[in-house]
Amino acid sequence: SERFEALGASIYVKSYLRRYADLLDEPAAPLYERLASRLVMPTPDLTRAPRAARPKAGFAGRILGALAVLVVVGLAWWGWSHRRQAEAVPVGSRRVSRRLLAVPVARAGAGSARAAPEPVAPAPAVSPRAAVAPGAATARITLRFPAASWVAVIDAAGRSIYRGMVAAGARRSFEGRAPLHVVLGYASGVAVRIDGRPASIASYVGRDHAVSFDITAGGRVLPAPPGAGG
């Protein structure tokens, strides 16, 4: 109601505040300083004796004043504690939030810069028939695959004529500078023709069904030397 004049002299207000602060287990000084800026407290005239005819009215007024002080102090304490919490918590939260938001962004940017792949030129298309210098001895091999297999064919100069998967049932022919180096990932049952003539590679197939062999300029099939690349 903002009727602070009903609270009485400052000595009474201090007494009320001290008792109320003791109940709340809070210091009374901050509450009194907060109320002092809003209250205009009359100074008691100690030279005047209280009238004997108004003891009941004075006692009732003090009770009402004490109740008013309790209400005002309670509201003031609630507002003061609420503001203290509001000032303490969000500041730390904002600082933490800024650190959390700033650091990962920088790291993410650095990680993106490191992870960005450099452009790679596309691999040139490989023809089953490599270019052969005039007069150079060549070899030609034709393969028919009953099952899918990985295939690599390399000429005498080390150039890859073919490298990749071949589907089951496919028929492929390769020609290049002899000797040709051939690697089959699954050679079981593969039909082989060299320069148009049937040839056998069964004796070179390993337990894992893979095989690696060379084809000479005369059309002979030889086992690949140890460590030959494929």
XYZ file of C-alpha atoms in Angstrom:
230
model
C 0.000 0.000 0.000
C 3.142 2.192 0.162
C 2.008 3.645 3.572
C 5.456 3.513 5.089
C 4.633 6.284 7.567
C 2.667 3.723 9.585
C 5.882 1.865 10.420
C 6.876 4.333 13.086
C 10.316 5.532 14.067
C 13.496 4.044 12.637
C 14.401 2.435 15.943
C 11.253 0.315 15.757
C 11.864 -0.553 12.116
C 15.395 -1.707 12.915
C 14.065 -3.844 15.735
C 11.447 -5.427 13.454
C 14.002 -6.025 10.717
C 16.491 -7.586 13.102
C 13.899 -9.992 14.499
C 12.623 -10.885 11.019
C 16.158 -11.386 9.732
C 16.893 -13.699 12.661
C 13.864 -15.783 11.719
C 15.061 -15.987 8.107
C 18.684 -16.512 9.130
C 19.680 -13.542 6.968
C 21.731 -10.408 7.811
C 19.518 -7.446 8.717
C 21.837 -4.705 7.417
C 21.195 -5.247 3.663
C 17.427 -5.295 4.241
C 17.476 -2.126 6.290
C 19.671 -0.298 3.750
C 17.305 -1.338 0.970
C 14.253 -0.052 2.874
C 15.954 3.114 4.115
C 16.027 4.515 0.561
C 12.235 4.169 0.291
C 11.087 4.983 3.818
C 10.759 8.428 5.352
C 10.858 7.600 9.020
C 9.803 10.199 11.602
C 12.146 10.977 14.456
C 10.447 10.301 17.795
C 9.985 13.271 20.147
C 11.397 11.952 23.376
C 10.428 15.138 25.293
C 6.767 14.358 24.967
C 5.332 11.755 27.286
C 2.818 9.327 25.818
C -0.782 10.024 26.583
C -2.338 7.669 29.055
C -5.685 7.724 27.278
C -4.334 6.032 24.088
C -2.427 2.951 25.203
C -4.669 0.552 23.314
C -4.527 2.550 20.092
C -0.731 2.820 20.303
C -0.331 -0.904 20.959
C -2.646 -1.780 18.093
C -0.767 0.603 15.823
C 2.508 -1.057 16.691
C 1.056 -4.457 15.883
C -0.221 -3.186 12.543
C 3.108 -1.524 11.887
C 4.973 -4.707 12.721
C 2.769 -6.678 10.353
C 3.294 -4.085 7.640
C 7.046 -4.245 8.204
C 6.967 -8.032 7.952
C 5.076 -7.841 4.673
C 7.363 -5.169 3.220
C 10.507 -6.885 4.476
C 9.340 -10.208 3.079
C 8.722 -8.667 -0.329
C 12.007 -6.784 -0.195
C 13.943 -9.881 0.846
C 12.339 -11.949 -1.890
C 13.166 -9.322 -4.501
C 16.698 -8.889 -3.191
C 17.455 -12.628 -3.113
C 15.845 -13.127 -6.524
C 17.941 -10.332 -8.025
C 21.091 -11.726 -6.397
C 20.470 -15.127 -7.935
C 19.626 -13.584 -11.299
C 22.847 -11.563 -11.224
C 25.004 -14.506 -10.162
C 23.790 -17.370 -12.342
C 23.274 -15.921 -15.826
C 26.673 -14.199 -15.857
C 28.498 -17.486 -15.392
C 26.140 -19.183 -17.812
C 26.805 -16.589 -20.455
C 30.561 -16.970 -19.988
C 30.387 -20.741 -20.186
C 28.056 -20.578 -23.187
C 30.416 -18.259 -25.000
C 33.348 -20.610 -24.367
C 31.344 -23.632 -25.446
C 30.136 -21.907 -28.580
C 33.451 -20.336 -29.513
C 35.852 -23.243 -29.027
C 34.000 -25.952 -30.992
C 33.432 -23.589 -33.918
C 37.138 -22.907 -34.186
C 37.961 -26.596 -33.864
C 35.308 -27.520 -36.397
C 36.725 -24.979 -38.817
C 40.249 -26.330 -38.324
C 39.052 -29.896 -38.722
C 37.208 -29.000 -41.900
C 40.329 -27.372 -43.286
C 42.400 -30.478 -42.550
C 39.735 -32.885 -43.759
C 39.079 -31.123 -47.062
C 40.433 -33.490 -49.715
C 42.567 -32.180 -52.500
C 41.081 -32.537 -55.957
C 42.224 -35.726 -57.626
C 42.398 -36.022 -61.353
C 40.236 -38.855 -62.708
C 42.096 -41.985 -63.738
C 42.442 -42.320 -67.479
C 40.268 -44.907 -69.136
C 42.145 -48.124 -69.890
C 41.606 -49.955 -73.104
C 41.825 -53.768 -73.201
C 44.212 -53.315 -76.103
C 47.245 -51.200 -75.196
C 49.191 -49.244 -77.780
C 52.159 -51.297 -78.983
C 55.221 -49.878 -80.692
C 55.642 -50.989 -84.306
C 57.722 -54.162 -84.554
C 57.342 -55.065 -80.848
C 56.353 -58.640 -80.009
C 52.792 -58.886 -78.716
C 50.596 -61.442 -77.019
C 46.834 -61.789 -77.025
C 44.752 -63.585 -74.390
C 41.021 -64.313 -74.334
C 39.302 -65.281 -71.064
C 35.809 -66.623 -70.401
C 34.653 -66.412 -66.760
C 32.154 -68.875 -65.228
C 32.169 -66.777 -62.038
C 32.915 -63.167 -61.204
C 36.615 -62.488 -60.785
C 39.075 -59.689 -60.247
C 41.437 -59.314 -63.228
C 44.710 -57.492 -63.824
C 46.631 -57.525 -67.124
C 50.005 -55.724 -67.341
C 52.283 -55.459 -70.396
C 56.082 -55.742 -70.571
C 56.509 -51.997 -70.010
C 54.566 -52.171 -66.731
C 51.494 -50.423 -68.121
C 48.126 -51.606 -66.829
C 46.024 -52.850 -69.730
C 43.121 -53.766 -67.458
C 42.477 -53.797 -63.735
C 39.037 -54.450 -62.262
C 36.132 -56.865 -61.773
C 34.671 -59.010 -64.541
C 31.136 -60.369 -64.181
C 30.249 -64.053 -64.333
C 29.664 -65.343 -67.887
C 31.687 -62.508 -69.454
C 34.252 -62.979 -72.215
C 37.198 -60.576 -72.390
C 40.221 -60.258 -74.721
C 43.430 -58.367 -73.925
C 46.450 -57.637 -76.121
C 49.752 -55.938 -75.361
C 53.521 -55.993 -75.518
C 54.849 -59.419 -74.485
C 55.371 -60.811 -72.032
C 51.956 -60.133 -70.529
C 51.493 -60.544 -66.778
C 47.999 -61.800 -65.835
C 46.414 -62.062 -62.375
C 43.018 -63.681 -61.761
C 41.364 -63.459 -58.348
C 39.118 -66.471 -59.049
C 40.585 -68.642 -61.794
C 38.758 -71.941 -61.239
C 36.962 -72.943 -64.437
C 38.230 -69.973 -66.477
C 38.648 -70.883 -70.177
C 41.873 -69.453 -71.641
C 42.876 -68.919 -75.285
C 46.248 -67.440 -76.252
C 46.636 -66.038 -79.741
C 43.493 -67.996 -80.654
C 44.733 -71.354 -79.304
C 43.379 -73.062 -76.159
C 45.701 -73.011 -73.147
C 45.558 -74.401 -69.628
C 46.384 -72.573 -66.391
C 44.927 -75.209 -64.023
C 48.351 -76.289 -62.737
C 49.080 -72.738 -61.546
C 45.813 -72.134 -59.650
C 46.331 -72.011 -55.889
C 44.157 -73.206 -53.031
C 42.568 -69.774 -52.814
C 41.496 -70.142 -56.495
C 43.793 -67.279 -57.516
C 46.474 -67.451 -60.174
C 49.320 -65.311 -61.503
C 51.085 -66.176 -64.769
C 52.979 -64.697 -67.728
C 52.417 -65.087 -71.483
C 55.494 -64.931 -73.714
C 55.674 -63.559 -77.238
C 55.524 -67.140 -78.536
C 52.271 -67.853 -76.684
C 53.737 -69.931 -73.853
C 52.195 -69.827 -70.366
C 54.741 -69.548 -67.543
C 54.230 -69.189 -63.778
C 54.830 -65.652 -62.618
C 58.097 -65.147 -60.720
C 57.779 -64.698 -56.946
C 56.931 -61.136 -55.978
C 55.516 -60.232 -59.397
C 53.093 -57.320 -59.027
C 49.397 -57.446 -59.819
